[in-house]
Amino acid sequence: MTSRSAAEYRAMFDLSPAHLAGATLDCCAGGASFAAETAGALAMDPAYAMGIAEMDRLVRAGLHDGDQMILDNQDRFEWSWYGSIEQRGAIRMAAAEAFLTDLRARPRRYVAAALPDLPLAAKSVDLALCSHLLFTWANRLDEHWHRRAIEELVRVARREVRIFPLVLQGTAEPVEFLDRLRSALPASEIREVPYRFQRGARHMLVVDASGLTGSGSPPAHG
């Protein structure tokens, strides 16, 4: 259960204030504080069905496990963006506390749901973001699942879908089916982003969602 901050999201997805002027979906959000720190943001993750007490436990365990993994594998990461291990740890701790506070205060912003089937009407958000799920776990989630997941994000987004990173977890190897998958999707491009951490993870996929109207949509979430 990873707790990334809104600052990390802005760097990972190269987001300006104009990009965040409308409704934004964070899917799957985990323990990130992006929704807590961003007006008009909605977070989705299947783990939210576990309830606040279990989320509190998972988030705090995730902080401990993540810090230990970083200490054990420092040379696998770039530190120019964070500056130091300690600074990264402080950012993640603050993000976790912000997430847990907001989850208790505004639970309706946190919806238990998972790709590739989201309980949102077509074109109900302006921008859809997906961090460290698609492509990250391409060794476990196959090409067909990825296509369904991205098509679902395109269905619910009015403008764009942004996905980061585009390499495998741990190895930073490229995803074998990325180019083939892009040929089956709406127009897309790969852009370099300012975020630096996992070696080899410097690019996001941006998929144009503006030309599709969507159909067969469930009711929008309140």
PDB file of C-alpha atoms in Angstrom:
ATOM      1  CA  MET A   1       0.000   0.000   0.000  1.00  0.00           C
ATOM      2  CA  THR A   2       2.015   2.946  -1.302  1.00  0.00           C
ATOM      3  CA  SER A   3       1.451   6.542  -0.166  1.00  0.00           C
ATOM      4  CA  ARG A   4       2.585   8.936  -2.872  1.00  0.00           C
ATOM      5  CA  SER A   5       2.074  12.688  -2.536  1.00  0.00           C
ATOM      6  CA  ALA A   6       0.418  15.143  -4.908  1.00  0.00           C
ATOM      7  CA  ALA A   7       3.871  16.599  -5.597  1.00  0.00           C
ATOM      8  CA  GLU A   8       5.026  13.192  -6.808  1.00  0.00           C
ATOM      9  CA  TYR A   9       1.935  12.887  -9.001  1.00  0.00           C
ATOM     10  CA  ARG A  10       2.542  16.311 -10.536  1.00  0.00           C
ATOM     11  CA  ALA A  11       6.075  15.229 -11.452  1.00  0.00           C
ATOM     12  CA  MET A  12       5.171  11.684 -12.562  1.00  0.00           C
ATOM     13  CA  PHE A  13       2.420  12.948 -14.849  1.00  0.00           C
ATOM     14  CA  ASP A  14       3.939  16.347 -15.697  1.00  0.00           C
ATOM     15  CA  LEU A  15       0.827  18.129 -14.431  1.00  0.00           C
ATOM     16  CA  SER A  16       0.272  21.878 -14.424  1.00  0.00           C
ATOM     17  CA  PRO A  17      -2.528  23.677 -12.543  1.00  0.00           C
ATOM     18  CA  ALA A  18      -4.444  23.876 -15.837  1.00  0.00           C
ATOM     19  CA  HIS A  19      -4.441  20.088 -16.153  1.00  0.00           C
ATOM     20  CA  LEU A  20      -6.056  19.828 -12.712  1.00  0.00           C
ATOM     21  CA  ALA A  21      -8.711  22.493 -13.223  1.00  0.00           C
ATOM     22  CA  GLY A  22     -11.482  19.925 -13.756  1.00  0.00           C
ATOM     23  CA  ALA A  23     -12.369  16.519 -12.358  1.00  0.00           C
ATOM     24  CA  THR A  24      -9.480  14.063 -12.032  1.00  0.00           C
ATOM     25  CA  LEU A  25      -9.575  10.320 -11.403  1.00  0.00           C
ATOM     26  CA  ASP A  26      -6.726   8.550  -9.577  1.00  0.00           C
ATOM     27  CA  CYS A  27      -7.019   4.822 -10.284  1.00  0.00           C
ATOM     28  CA  CYS A  28      -5.802   2.733  -8.552  1.00  0.00           C
ATOM     29  CA  ALA A  29      -4.826   5.177  -5.843  1.00  0.00           C
ATOM     30  CA  GLY A  30      -3.735   3.070  -2.879  1.00  0.00           C
ATOM     31  CA  GLY A  31      -2.685   5.252   0.052  1.00  0.00           C
ATOM     32  CA  ALA A  32      -1.776   8.293  -2.075  1.00  0.00           C
ATOM     33  CA  SER A  33      -2.692  11.773  -0.870  1.00  0.00           C
ATOM     34  CA  PHE A  34      -3.376  13.095  -4.381  1.00  0.00           C
ATOM     35  CA  ALA A  35      -7.151  13.222  -3.818  1.00  0.00           C
ATOM     36  CA  ALA A  36      -6.674  14.756  -0.379  1.00  0.00           C
ATOM     37  CA  GLU A  37      -4.486  17.523  -1.835  1.00  0.00           C
ATOM     38  CA  THR A  38      -6.264  18.121  -5.147  1.00  0.00           C
ATOM     39  CA  ALA A  39      -9.646  19.803  -5.591  1.00  0.00           C
ATOM     40  CA  GLY A  40     -11.983  17.826  -7.820  1.00  0.00           C
ATOM     41  CA  ALA A  41     -10.054  14.548  -7.508  1.00  0.00           C
ATOM     42  CA  LEU A  42     -11.640  11.134  -6.967  1.00  0.00           C
ATOM     43  CA  ALA A  43      -9.621   8.116  -5.801  1.00  0.00           C
ATOM     44  CA  MET A  44     -10.469   4.515  -6.643  1.00  0.00           C
ATOM     45  CA  ASP A  45      -8.886   1.337  -5.319  1.00  0.00           C
ATOM     46  CA  PRO A  46     -10.317  -2.101  -4.462  1.00  0.00           C
ATOM     47  CA  ALA A  47      -8.588  -1.956  -1.072  1.00  0.00           C
ATOM     48  CA  TYR A  48     -10.968   0.769   0.123  1.00  0.00           C
ATOM     49  CA  ALA A  49     -13.602  -1.939   0.623  1.00  0.00           C
ATOM     50  CA  MET A  50     -11.579  -3.117   3.638  1.00  0.00           C
ATOM     51  CA  GLY A  51     -12.617  -0.112   5.718  1.00  0.00           C
ATOM     52  CA  ILE A  52     -10.756   2.686   7.444  1.00  0.00           C
ATOM     53  CA  ALA A  53      -9.171   0.670  10.258  1.00  0.00           C
ATOM     54  CA  GLU A  54      -7.646  -1.873   7.879  1.00  0.00           C
ATOM     55  CA  MET A  55      -6.529   0.865   5.495  1.00  0.00           C
ATOM     56  CA  ASP A  56      -4.757   2.565   8.405  1.00  0.00           C
ATOM     57  CA  ARG A  57      -2.928  -0.678   9.172  1.00  0.00           C
ATOM     58  CA  LEU A  58      -2.024  -1.341   5.532  1.00  0.00           C
ATOM     59  CA  VAL A  59      -0.769   2.197   4.919  1.00  0.00           C
ATOM     60  CA  ARG A  60       1.480   2.182   7.979  1.00  0.00           C
ATOM     61  CA  ALA A  61       2.792  -1.272   7.129  1.00  0.00           C
ATOM     62  CA  GLY A  62       3.434  -0.056   3.592  1.00  0.00           C
ATOM     63  CA  LEU A  63       5.532   2.837   4.863  1.00  0.00           C
ATOM     64  CA  HIS A  64       7.704   0.494   6.914  1.00  0.00           C
ATOM     65  CA  ASP A  65       8.078  -2.118   4.169  1.00  0.00           C
ATOM     66  CA  GLY A  66       8.745   0.504   1.495  1.00  0.00           C
ATOM     67  CA  ASP A  67      11.428   2.219   3.531  1.00  0.00           C
ATOM     68  CA  GLN A  68      13.143  -1.099   4.199  1.00  0.00           C
ATOM     69  CA  MET A  69      13.051  -2.056   0.522  1.00  0.00           C
ATOM     70  CA  ILE A  70      14.625   1.272  -0.416  1.00  0.00           C
ATOM     71  CA  LEU A  71      17.398   0.871   2.166  1.00  0.00           C
ATOM     72  CA  ASP A  72      18.158  -2.611   0.858  1.00  0.00           C
ATOM     73  CA  ASN A  73      18.235  -1.512  -2.809  1.00  0.00           C
ATOM     74  CA  GLN A  74      19.471   2.096  -2.818  1.00  0.00           C
ATOM     75  CA  ASP A  75      21.564   1.628  -5.957  1.00  0.00           C
ATOM     76  CA  ARG A  76      18.514   0.697  -8.044  1.00  0.00           C
ATOM     77  CA  PHE A  77      17.083   4.194  -7.728  1.00  0.00           C
ATOM     78  CA  GLU A  78      17.846   7.739  -8.843  1.00  0.00           C
ATOM     79  CA  TRP A  79      17.856  10.363  -6.101  1.00  0.00           C
ATOM     80  CA  SER A  80      17.963  13.650  -8.036  1.00  0.00           C
ATOM     81  CA  TRP A  81      14.244  14.338  -7.583  1.00  0.00           C
ATOM     82  CA  TYR A  82      13.938  13.457  -3.887  1.00  0.00           C
ATOM     83  CA  GLY A  83      17.414  14.572  -2.872  1.00  0.00           C
ATOM     84  CA  SER A  84      17.887  11.871  -0.244  1.00  0.00           C
ATOM     85  CA  ILE A  85      16.401   8.729   1.259  1.00  0.00           C
ATOM     86  CA  GLU A  86      15.344  10.742   4.295  1.00  0.00           C
ATOM     87  CA  GLN A  87      13.491  13.320   2.204  1.00  0.00           C
ATOM     88  CA  ARG A  88      11.620  10.616   0.324  1.00  0.00           C
ATOM     89  CA  GLY A  89      10.629   9.017   3.634  1.00  0.00           C
ATOM     90  CA  ALA A  90       9.345  12.337   4.977  1.00  0.00           C
ATOM     91  CA  ILE A  91       7.281  12.963   1.833  1.00  0.00           C
ATOM     92  CA  ARG A  92       5.707   9.513   2.018  1.00  0.00           C
ATOM     93  CA  MET A  93       4.959   9.823   5.746  1.00  0.00           C
ATOM     94  CA  ALA A  94       3.220  13.174   5.233  1.00  0.00           C
ATOM     95  CA  ALA A  95       1.263  11.771   2.280  1.00  0.00           C
ATOM     96  CA  ALA A  96       0.111   8.787   4.329  1.00  0.00           C
ATOM     97  CA  GLU A  97      -1.141  10.989   7.161  1.00  0.00           C
ATOM     98  CA  ALA A  98      -2.935  13.301   4.714  1.00  0.00           C
ATOM     99  CA  PHE A  99      -4.579  10.320   3.012  1.00  0.00           C
ATOM    100  CA  LEU A 100      -5.785   8.759   6.265  1.00  0.00           C
ATOM    101  CA  THR A 101      -7.099  12.071   7.575  1.00  0.00           C
ATOM    102  CA  ASP A 102      -9.009  12.742   4.353  1.00  0.00           C
ATOM    103  CA  LEU A 103     -10.327   9.181   4.156  1.00  0.00           C
ATOM    104  CA  ARG A 104     -11.937   9.661   7.549  1.00  0.00           C
ATOM    105  CA  ALA A 105     -13.208  13.164   6.806  1.00  0.00           C
ATOM    106  CA  ARG A 106     -14.412  12.708   3.212  1.00  0.00           C
ATOM    107  CA  PRO A 107     -14.925   8.984   2.581  1.00  0.00           C
ATOM    108  CA  ARG A 108     -17.078   9.580  -0.509  1.00  0.00           C
ATOM    109  CA  ARG A 109     -13.945  10.660  -2.380  1.00  0.00           C
ATOM    110  CA  TYR A 110     -12.550   7.132  -1.982  1.00  0.00           C
ATOM    111  CA  VAL A 111     -14.420   4.501  -3.975  1.00  0.00           C
ATOM    112  CA  ALA A 112     -13.774   0.762  -3.773  1.00  0.00           C
ATOM    113  CA  ALA A 113     -13.388  -0.207  -7.432  1.00  0.00           C
ATOM    114  CA  ALA A 114     -10.847  -1.751  -9.764  1.00  0.00           C
ATOM    115  CA  LEU A 115      -9.916  -1.779 -13.409  1.00  0.00           C
ATOM    116  CA  PRO A 116     -11.101  -2.815 -15.912  1.00  0.00           C
ATOM    117  CA  ASP A 117     -14.646  -2.071 -14.662  1.00  0.00           C
ATOM    118  CA  LEU A 118     -15.231   1.302 -13.013  1.00  0.00           C
ATOM    119  CA  PRO A 119     -18.545   2.551 -11.537  1.00  0.00           C
ATOM    120  CA  LEU A 120     -18.414   5.830 -13.457  1.00  0.00           C
ATOM    121  CA  ALA A 121     -20.484   7.230 -16.303  1.00  0.00           C
ATOM    122  CA  ALA A 122     -18.818   7.792 -19.655  1.00  0.00           C
ATOM    123  CA  LYS A 123     -16.866  11.053 -19.830  1.00  0.00           C
ATOM    124  CA  SER A 124     -17.478  11.822 -16.155  1.00  0.00           C
ATOM    125  CA  VAL A 125     -13.930  13.060 -15.403  1.00  0.00           C
ATOM    126  CA  ASP A 126     -11.637  15.324 -17.371  1.00  0.00           C
ATOM    127  CA  LEU A 127      -8.380  13.487 -16.719  1.00  0.00           C
ATOM    128  CA  ALA A 128      -7.682   9.900 -15.641  1.00  0.00           C
ATOM    129  CA  LEU A 129      -4.358   9.007 -14.014  1.00  0.00           C
ATOM    130  CA  CYS A 130      -2.948   5.538 -13.407  1.00  0.00           C
ATOM    131  CA  SER A 131       0.256   5.226 -11.385  1.00  0.00           C
ATOM    132  CA  HIS A 132       2.344   2.074 -10.972  1.00  0.00           C
ATOM    133  CA  LEU A 133      -0.234  -0.486 -12.060  1.00  0.00           C
ATOM    134  CA  LEU A 134      -0.498  -0.611 -15.840  1.00  0.00           C
ATOM    135  CA  PHE A 135       2.779  -1.793 -17.422  1.00  0.00           C
ATOM    136  CA  THR A 136       4.435  -1.930 -13.981  1.00  0.00           C
ATOM    137  CA  TRP A 137       2.922  -5.379 -13.477  1.00  0.00           C
ATOM    138  CA  ALA A 138       2.868  -6.496 -17.122  1.00  0.00           C
ATOM    139  CA  ASN A 139       4.557  -9.731 -16.072  1.00  0.00           C
ATOM    140  CA  ARG A 140       1.364 -10.597 -14.142  1.00  0.00           C
ATOM    141  CA  LEU A 141      -1.379  -8.714 -16.018  1.00  0.00           C
ATOM    142  CA  ASP A 142      -1.491  -9.628 -19.694  1.00  0.00           C
ATOM    143  CA  GLU A 143      -1.932  -7.575 -22.850  1.00  0.00           C
ATOM    144  CA  HIS A 144      -5.663  -8.275 -23.057  1.00  0.00           C
ATOM    145  CA  TRP A 145      -6.185  -7.009 -19.494  1.00  0.00           C
ATOM    146  CA  HIS A 146      -4.142  -3.892 -20.249  1.00  0.00           C
ATOM    147  CA  ARG A 147      -6.226  -3.133 -23.322  1.00  0.00           C
ATOM    148  CA  ARG A 148      -9.476  -3.507 -21.383  1.00  0.00           C
ATOM    149  CA  ALA A 149      -8.145  -1.345 -18.536  1.00  0.00           C
ATOM    150  CA  ILE A 150      -6.978   1.477 -20.794  1.00  0.00           C
ATOM    151  CA  GLU A 151     -10.189   1.392 -22.826  1.00  0.00           C
ATOM    152  CA  GLU A 152     -12.108   1.760 -19.554  1.00  0.00           C
ATOM    153  CA  LEU A 153     -10.016   4.762 -18.519  1.00  0.00           C
ATOM    154  CA  VAL A 154     -10.596   6.286 -21.971  1.00  0.00           C
ATOM    155  CA  ARG A 155     -14.327   5.657 -21.585  1.00  0.00           C
ATOM    156  CA  VAL A 156     -14.596   7.654 -18.347  1.00  0.00           C
ATOM    157  CA  ALA A 157     -12.231  10.504 -19.335  1.00  0.00           C
ATOM    158  CA  ARG A 158     -13.215  13.529 -21.387  1.00  0.00           C
ATOM    159  CA  ARG A 159      -9.711  14.707 -22.264  1.00  0.00           C
ATOM    160  CA  GLU A 160      -6.809  12.400 -21.538  1.00  0.00           C
ATOM    161  CA  VAL A 161      -5.543   9.300 -19.823  1.00  0.00           C
ATOM    162  CA  ARG A 162      -2.012   9.453 -18.390  1.00  0.00           C
ATOM    163  CA  ILE A 163      -0.134   6.316 -17.309  1.00  0.00           C
ATOM    164  CA  PHE A 164       3.228   6.108 -15.513  1.00  0.00           C
ATOM    165  CA  PRO A 165       5.657   4.345 -15.613  1.00  0.00           C
ATOM    166  CA  LEU A 166       6.083   2.254 -18.773  1.00  0.00           C
ATOM    167  CA  VAL A 167       8.592  -0.309 -17.491  1.00  0.00           C
ATOM    168  CA  LEU A 168       8.375  -3.400 -15.329  1.00  0.00           C
ATOM    169  CA  GLN A 169       8.597  -3.230 -11.554  1.00  0.00           C
ATOM    170  CA  GLY A 170      12.002  -4.172 -10.193  1.00  0.00           C
ATOM    171  CA  THR A 171      13.808  -4.854 -13.464  1.00  0.00           C
ATOM    172  CA  ALA A 172      12.838  -1.656 -15.354  1.00  0.00           C
ATOM    173  CA  GLU A 173      12.641  -3.800 -18.484  1.00  0.00           C
ATOM    174  CA  PRO A 174      10.500  -2.460 -21.355  1.00  0.00           C
ATOM    175  CA  VAL A 175       7.026  -3.918 -21.842  1.00  0.00           C
ATOM    176  CA  GLU A 176       7.032  -6.230 -24.850  1.00  0.00           C
ATOM    177  CA  PHE A 177       3.494  -5.437 -25.972  1.00  0.00           C
ATOM    178  CA  LEU A 178       3.475  -1.650 -25.458  1.00  0.00           C
ATOM    179  CA  ASP A 179       3.796  -0.658 -29.129  1.00  0.00           C
ATOM    180  CA  ARG A 180       1.320  -3.303 -30.258  1.00  0.00           C
ATOM    181  CA  LEU A 181      -1.157  -2.190 -27.621  1.00  0.00           C
ATOM    182  CA  ARG A 182      -0.853   1.449 -28.639  1.00  0.00           C
ATOM    183  CA  SER A 183      -1.809   0.540 -32.211  1.00  0.00           C
ATOM    184  CA  ALA A 184      -5.158  -0.782 -30.914  1.00  0.00           C
ATOM    185  CA  LEU A 185      -5.947   2.310 -28.819  1.00  0.00           C
ATOM    186  CA  PRO A 186      -6.952   5.891 -29.622  1.00  0.00           C
ATOM    187  CA  ALA A 187      -4.131   8.257 -30.577  1.00  0.00           C
ATOM    188  CA  SER A 188      -1.385   8.291 -27.957  1.00  0.00           C
ATOM    189  CA  GLU A 189       2.118   9.547 -27.350  1.00  0.00           C
ATOM    190  CA  ILE A 190       4.993   8.804 -25.014  1.00  0.00           C
ATOM    191  CA  ARG A 191       6.326  11.829 -23.152  1.00  0.00           C
ATOM    192  CA  GLU A 192       9.287  12.276 -20.848  1.00  0.00           C
ATOM    193  CA  VAL A 193       8.395  13.512 -17.370  1.00  0.00           C
ATOM    194  CA  PRO A 194      10.437  15.380 -14.722  1.00  0.00           C
ATOM    195  CA  TYR A 195      10.067  12.652 -12.080  1.00  0.00           C
ATOM    196  CA  ARG A 196      13.114  10.488 -11.354  1.00  0.00           C
ATOM    197  CA  PHE A 197      13.236   7.473  -9.065  1.00  0.00           C
ATOM    198  CA  GLN A 198      13.112   3.967 -10.560  1.00  0.00           C
ATOM    199  CA  ARG A 199      15.971   3.673 -13.029  1.00  0.00           C
ATOM    200  CA  GLY A 200      14.686   3.626 -16.588  1.00  0.00           C
ATOM    201  CA  ALA A 201      11.261   5.014 -15.623  1.00  0.00           C
ATOM    202  CA  ARG A 202      11.238   8.438 -17.249  1.00  0.00           C
ATOM    203  CA  HIS A 203       8.208   8.368 -19.531  1.00  0.00           C
ATOM    204  CA  MET A 204       4.423   8.315 -19.372  1.00  0.00           C
ATOM    205  CA  LEU A 205       1.827   7.270 -21.922  1.00  0.00           C
ATOM    206  CA  VAL A 206      -0.744   9.929 -22.822  1.00  0.00           C
ATOM    207  CA  VAL A 207      -3.900   8.629 -24.527  1.00  0.00           C
ATOM    208  CA  ASP A 208      -6.332  11.020 -26.206  1.00  0.00           C
ATOM    209  CA  ALA A 209      -9.853  10.403 -24.868  1.00  0.00           C
ATOM    210  CA  SER A 210     -11.518  13.471 -26.396  1.00  0.00           C
ATOM    211  CA  GLY A 211     -12.778  11.870 -29.596  1.00  0.00           C
ATOM    212  CA  LEU A 212     -14.844   9.084 -28.041  1.00  0.00           C
ATOM    213  CA  THR A 213     -18.325   9.424 -26.627  1.00  0.00           C
ATOM    214  CA  GLY A 214     -18.602   6.165 -24.674  1.00  0.00           C
ATOM    215  CA  SER A 215     -21.718   4.051 -24.225  1.00  0.00           C
ATOM    216  CA  GLY A 216     -23.340   1.587 -21.904  1.00  0.00           C
ATOM    217  CA  SER A 217     -22.166   3.524 -18.857  1.00  0.00           C
ATOM    218  CA  PRO A 218     -23.211   2.932 -15.265  1.00  0.00           C
ATOM    219  CA  PRO A 219     -24.549   5.902 -13.298  1.00  0.00           C
ATOM    220  CA  ALA A 220     -22.014   8.489 -12.193  1.00  0.00           C
ATOM    221  CA  HIS A 221     -20.847   8.161  -8.605  1.00  0.00           C
ATOM    222  CA  GLY A 222     -22.208  10.852  -6.308  1.00  0.00           C
TER     223      GLY A 222
END
